[in-house]
Amino acid sequence: MATEYFNEMYEGGAVRAPYARLEDWMRSMPAELRQMKQAEAEDLFRRIGITFAVYGEGGDPDRLIPFDMFPRVFAQDEWRKLERGIKQRARALNAFLVDVYGRGEIVKAGKIPSRLVYRNEAYEKAVSGFVPPRGVFSHIVGIDIVRTGPGDFFVLEDNCRTPSGVSYMLENREIMMRMFPALFQNNRIEPVDNYSDLLRRTLASVAPAKCDRDPTIVILTPGHFNSAYYEHSFLADLMGVELVEGADLFVENGFVWMRTTEGPKKVDVIYRRIDDSYLDPLCFRPDSMLGVPGLMDVYRSGGVTICSAPGAGVADDKAVYTFVPDMVRFYLGEEPILNNVPTWQCGKTDDLKYVQANLKDLVVKEVHGSGGYGMLVGPKSTQEQIEYFAGRIAADPDNYIAQPTLALSTVPTFVEEGVAPRHVDLRPYCLVGERIELVPGGLTRVALKDGSLVVNSSQGGGVKDTWVLAE
């Protein structure tokens, strides 16, 4: 029996209210104009320089993420529910991080197994006992959300370290406004272009205790070979802050300093876009050429703030993910507004038996995997692929979780033959500092291959502009 998917534009043969003004626009666009506009969008993306890298495949590593011009639309009441749930989740995740690097009350209460926290490769003993400014470990939380019905939203995973993609959210909007100005005149759409102002305000609000003036903020990048380098430079330009590499910074007299043409300048807040293990060769990987020797000593002494904090990754581990609803109840005393996707942990004997018996119907993911790699989509896989994955799971069950194959919602998408439904997800970006804020929208990723449920750009997915209609 064919799976029925919720179409976000059509319900019962009628156009849903949020999309009411898009049907005529869609139907009145001739194929020649659509193709011309699509080529214009691609040219704009390429001229702006928005590319991503795919490593290890040979050829030109810099590619454009395909941009689909048909926007995804949320009504104001739909967005309000999402916003409340996202903020609630961000509060719970940060409370969890403060707790597990402190007294560990949630572990003592038996709400989460000790091994998932303290034996987790993302748990950083170097920050045990340290509480960052305002008790915030994860300052930019990217929460991946899927939809299965009119009011049914599920969190697929949390990203508490350095979630990427926000540059696409901003540039998708910019390009849509440039190409279709009449659409924005005819629809009242909430703006997203204040994201950089909110980000800068968030970073400034968590300046360290020893900062006695307007904080100096920098973005620390691994360099131009990194797949998200465009985004690093893009955000630095928007915020009016310096983009630096590890060699541009040094530690002296208990502070971090930036080399400038006018002499050293003290740095107060580092928005880092490099992994924990490369931050400080004296504390983590001794062979790292990307970090700053002595950085962690300054951080622990209150001389600099690192955003997001080292060690934040233990909260977005896919095995820890299953316990986030318990975190909401434990720390906030509330019921979760957004539910998790039901998840089996292969490290549990009963769960493992179920997963092994039902692999053809499940999605299996590596606990530390990302980018759509290291996963099996059972219904879309061959018997050979399923058997191969079964062997990997049996060899290291703790490294895998499994989830049902969700009936992801679809949104109309421009394809070669016209318009067709394609599956989507959503990544809003929640900023956590003195206050918790997010712009109304996010990055909608779309699986461009017919029938595919994998939206990751590295696996052939594209992006859409995401609209939230104003009241």
mmCIF file of N, CA and C in Angstrom, residues 355-414:
data_model
loop_
_atom_site.group_PDB
_atom_site.id
_atom_site.type_symbol
_atom_site.label_atom_id
_atom_site.label_comp_id
_atom_site.label_asym_id
_atom_site.label_seq_id
_atom_site.Cartn_x
_atom_site.Cartn_y
_atom_site.Cartn_z
ATOM 1 N N VAL A 355 15.416 -3.871 15.735
ATOM 2 C CA VAL A 355 16.025 -3.212 14.577
ATOM 3 C C VAL A 355 16.527 -4.248 13.571
ATOM 4 N N GLN A 356 17.198 -5.274 14.067
ATOM 5 C CA GLN A 356 17.731 -6.289 13.159
ATOM 6 C C GLN A 356 16.620 -7.013 12.393
ATOM 7 N N ALA A 357 15.464 -7.147 13.042
ATOM 8 C CA ALA A 357 14.349 -7.862 12.397
ATOM 9 C C ALA A 357 13.552 -6.973 11.449
ATOM 10 N N ASN A 358 13.762 -5.653 11.525
ATOM 11 C CA ASN A 358 12.925 -4.736 10.745
ATOM 12 C C ASN A 358 13.733 -3.715 9.943
ATOM 13 N N LEU A 359 14.971 -4.041 9.618
ATOM 14 C CA LEU A 359 15.843 -3.082 8.941
ATOM 15 C C LEU A 359 15.237 -2.538 7.647
ATOM 16 N N LYS A 360 14.483 -3.373 6.940
ATOM 17 C CA LYS A 360 13.937 -2.942 5.649
ATOM 18 C C LYS A 360 12.921 -1.817 5.784
ATOM 19 N N ASP A 361 12.411 -1.600 7.011
ATOM 20 C CA ASP A 361 11.386 -0.575 7.233
ATOM 21 C C ASP A 361 11.899 0.647 7.998
ATOM 22 N N LEU A 362 13.175 0.636 8.403
ATOM 23 C CA LEU A 362 13.684 1.661 9.318
ATOM 24 C C LEU A 362 14.743 2.549 8.662
ATOM 25 N N VAL A 363 14.968 3.702 9.292
ATOM 26 C CA VAL A 363 16.118 4.547 8.980
ATOM 27 C C VAL A 363 17.127 4.350 10.100
ATOM 28 N N VAL A 364 18.352 3.971 9.751
ATOM 29 C CA VAL A 364 19.402 3.708 10.745
ATOM 30 C C VAL A 364 20.498 4.751 10.572
ATOM 31 N N LYS A 365 20.943 5.319 11.697
ATOM 32 C CA LYS A 365 21.956 6.377 11.653
ATOM 33 C C LYS A 365 23.092 6.079 12.610
ATOM 34 N N GLU A 366 24.289 6.499 12.207
ATOM 35 C CA GLU A 366 25.415 6.480 13.141
ATOM 36 C C GLU A 366 25.173 7.539 14.205
ATOM 37 N N VAL A 367 25.518 7.213 15.446
ATOM 38 C CA VAL A 367 25.295 8.129 16.561
ATOM 39 C C VAL A 367 26.021 9.450 16.342
ATOM 40 N N HIS A 368 27.210 9.400 15.766
ATOM 41 C CA HIS A 368 27.993 10.626 15.557
ATOM 42 C C HIS A 368 28.028 11.034 14.084
ATOM 43 N N GLY A 369 27.156 10.454 13.261
ATOM 44 C CA GLY A 369 27.160 10.764 11.834
ATOM 45 C C GLY A 369 26.495 12.098 11.539
ATOM 46 N N SER A 370 26.758 12.619 10.347
ATOM 47 C CA SER A 370 26.131 13.872 9.914
ATOM 48 C C SER A 370 26.199 13.955 8.400
ATOM 49 N N GLY A 371 25.444 14.901 7.853
ATOM 50 C CA GLY A 371 25.504 15.155 6.416
ATOM 51 C C GLY A 371 24.861 14.092 5.550
ATOM 52 N N GLY A 372 24.064 13.193 6.174
ATOM 53 C CA GLY A 372 23.431 12.141 5.388
ATOM 54 C C GLY A 372 24.342 10.954 5.137
ATOM 55 N N TYR A 373 25.580 11.021 5.656
ATOM 56 C CA TYR A 373 26.497 9.895 5.508
ATOM 57 C C TYR A 373 26.262 8.901 6.649
ATOM 58 N N GLY A 374 26.695 7.654 6.455
ATOM 59 C CA GLY A 374 26.626 6.655 7.513
ATOM 60 C C GLY A 374 25.208 6.321 7.922
ATOM 61 N N MET A 375 24.268 6.350 6.961
ATOM 62 C CA MET A 375 22.889 6.039 7.309
ATOM 63 C C MET A 375 22.276 5.090 6.279
ATOM 64 N N LEU A 376 21.256 4.377 6.716
ATOM 65 C CA LEU A 376 20.536 3.454 5.865
ATOM 66 C C LEU A 376 19.063 3.841 5.859
ATOM 67 N N VAL A 377 18.490 4.048 4.687
ATOM 68 C CA VAL A 377 17.049 4.253 4.558
ATOM 69 C C VAL A 377 16.478 2.937 4.043
ATOM 70 N N GLY A 378 15.974 2.118 4.979
ATOM 71 C CA GLY A 378 15.591 0.753 4.663
ATOM 72 C C GLY A 378 14.704 0.588 3.444
ATOM 73 N N PRO A 379 13.569 1.304 3.365
ATOM 74 C CA PRO A 379 12.659 1.113 2.228
ATOM 75 C C PRO A 379 13.268 1.484 0.878
ATOM 76 N N LYS A 380 14.339 2.282 0.876
ATOM 77 C CA LYS A 380 14.969 2.715 -0.373
ATOM 78 C C LYS A 380 16.266 1.956 -0.656
ATOM 79 N N SER A 381 16.555 0.917 0.138
ATOM 80 C CA SER A 381 17.834 0.211 0.033
ATOM 81 C C SER A 381 17.663 -1.177 -0.577
ATOM 82 N N THR A 382 18.727 -1.667 -1.170
ATOM 83 C CA THR A 382 18.730 -3.019 -1.722
ATOM 84 C C THR A 382 18.958 -4.024 -0.597
ATOM 85 N N GLN A 383 18.670 -5.296 -0.867
ATOM 86 C CA GLN A 383 18.914 -6.339 0.132
ATOM 87 C C GLN A 383 20.395 -6.409 0.487
ATOM 88 N N GLU A 384 21.245 -6.196 -0.498
ATOM 89 C CA GLU A 384 22.690 -6.218 -0.256
ATOM 90 C C GLU A 384 23.096 -5.098 0.704
ATOM 91 N N GLN A 385 22.547 -3.890 0.497
ATOM 92 C CA GLN A 385 22.860 -2.764 1.391
ATOM 93 C C GLN A 385 22.358 -3.035 2.806
ATOM 94 N N ILE A 386 21.175 -3.617 2.909
ATOM 95 C CA ILE A 386 20.615 -3.926 4.231
ATOM 96 C C ILE A 386 21.478 -4.945 4.952
ATOM 97 N N GLU A 387 21.916 -5.973 4.252
ATOM 98 C CA GLU A 387 22.759 -6.999 4.886
ATOM 99 C C GLU A 387 24.106 -6.422 5.304
ATOM 100 N N TYR A 388 24.661 -5.541 4.475
ATOM 101 C CA TYR A 388 25.924 -4.889 4.829
ATOM 102 C C TYR A 388 25.767 -4.071 6.102
ATOM 103 N N PHE A 389 24.673 -3.316 6.184
ATOM 104 C CA PHE A 389 24.445 -2.476 7.360
ATOM 105 C C PHE A 389 24.172 -3.324 8.596
ATOM 106 N N ALA A 390 23.482 -4.452 8.424
ATOM 107 C CA ALA A 390 23.223 -5.349 9.552
ATOM 108 C C ALA A 390 24.535 -5.808 10.174
ATOM 109 N N GLY A 391 25.524 -6.072 9.328
ATOM 110 C CA GLY A 391 26.834 -6.475 9.832
ATOM 111 C C GLY A 391 27.515 -5.363 10.615
ATOM 112 N N ARG A 392 27.407 -4.136 10.125
ATOM 113 C CA ARG A 392 28.008 -3.000 10.825
ATOM 114 C C ARG A 392 27.361 -2.788 12.187
ATOM 115 N N ILE A 393 26.038 -2.913 12.235
ATOM 116 C CA ILE A 393 25.325 -2.733 13.501
ATOM 117 C C ILE A 393 25.718 -3.819 14.489
ATOM 118 N N ALA A 394 25.780 -5.068 14.027
ATOM 119 C CA ALA A 394 26.138 -6.186 14.909
ATOM 120 C C ALA A 394 27.545 -6.013 15.476
ATOM 121 N N ALA A 395 28.458 -5.426 14.675
ATOM 122 C CA ALA A 395 29.844 -5.247 15.123
ATOM 123 C C ALA A 395 29.984 -4.158 16.172
ATOM 124 N N ASP A 396 29.097 -3.127 16.118
ATOM 125 C CA ASP A 396 29.209 -2.009 17.061
ATOM 126 C C ASP A 396 27.819 -1.412 17.318
ATOM 127 N N PRO A 397 26.952 -2.134 18.042
ATOM 128 C CA PRO A 397 25.566 -1.679 18.209
ATOM 129 C C PRO A 397 25.429 -0.326 18.895
ATOM 130 N N ASP A 398 26.341 0.008 19.804
ATOM 131 C CA ASP A 398 26.255 1.294 20.513
ATOM 132 C C ASP A 398 26.380 2.479 19.568
ATOM 133 N N ASN A 399 26.924 2.237 18.381
ATOM 134 C CA ASN A 399 27.190 3.329 17.443
ATOM 135 C C ASN A 399 25.994 3.659 16.557
ATOM 136 N N TYR A 400 24.824 2.998 16.798
ATOM 137 C CA TYR A 400 23.691 3.197 15.893
ATOM 138 C C TYR A 400 22.377 3.391 16.643
ATOM 139 N N ILE A 401 21.523 4.202 16.034
ATOM 140 C CA ILE A 401 20.125 4.313 16.449
ATOM 141 C C ILE A 401 19.274 4.030 15.218
ATOM 142 N N ALA A 402 18.006 3.743 15.443
ATOM 143 C CA ALA A 402 17.093 3.520 14.324
ATOM 144 C C ALA A 402 15.784 4.245 14.584
ATOM 145 N N GLN A 403 15.154 4.679 13.514
ATOM 146 C CA GLN A 403 13.883 5.399 13.602
ATOM 147 C C GLN A 403 12.952 4.900 12.507
ATOM 148 N N PRO A 404 11.649 5.040 12.703
ATOM 149 C CA PRO A 404 10.729 4.662 11.637
ATOM 150 C C PRO A 404 10.925 5.573 10.425
ATOM 151 N N THR A 405 10.568 5.062 9.266
ATOM 152 C CA THR A 405 10.617 5.883 8.055
ATOM 153 C C THR A 405 9.397 6.794 8.065
ATOM 154 N N LEU A 406 9.635 8.054 8.389
ATOM 155 C CA LEU A 406 8.523 8.993 8.527
ATOM 156 C C LEU A 406 7.952 9.397 7.164
ATOM 157 N N ALA A 407 6.663 9.672 7.179
ATOM 158 C CA ALA A 407 6.007 10.194 5.982
ATOM 159 C C ALA A 407 6.217 11.699 5.937
ATOM 160 N N LEU A 408 7.434 12.116 5.551
ATOM 161 C CA LEU A 408 7.770 13.544 5.518
ATOM 162 C C LEU A 408 6.815 14.301 4.604
ATOM 163 N N SER A 409 6.421 15.481 5.050
ATOM 164 C CA SER A 409 5.536 16.313 4.243
ATOM 165 C C SER A 409 6.224 16.711 2.943
ATOM 166 N N THR A 410 5.402 17.121 1.987
ATOM 167 C CA THR A 410 5.934 17.571 0.702
ATOM 168 C C THR A 410 5.503 19.009 0.436
ATOM 169 N N VAL A 411 6.295 19.685 -0.382
ATOM 170 C CA VAL A 411 6.007 21.055 -0.829
ATOM 171 C C VAL A 411 6.190 21.078 -2.338
ATOM 172 N N PRO A 412 5.332 21.790 -3.075
ATOM 173 C CA PRO A 412 5.533 21.882 -4.529
ATOM 174 C C PRO A 412 6.929 22.395 -4.857
ATOM 175 N N THR A 413 7.526 21.774 -5.858
ATOM 176 C CA THR A 413 8.905 22.069 -6.230
ATOM 177 C C THR A 413 8.996 22.108 -7.750
ATOM 178 N N PHE A 414 9.736 23.082 -8.259
ATOM 179 C CA PHE A 414 9.920 23.161 -9.706
ATOM 180 C C PHE A 414 10.883 22.057 -10.153
#
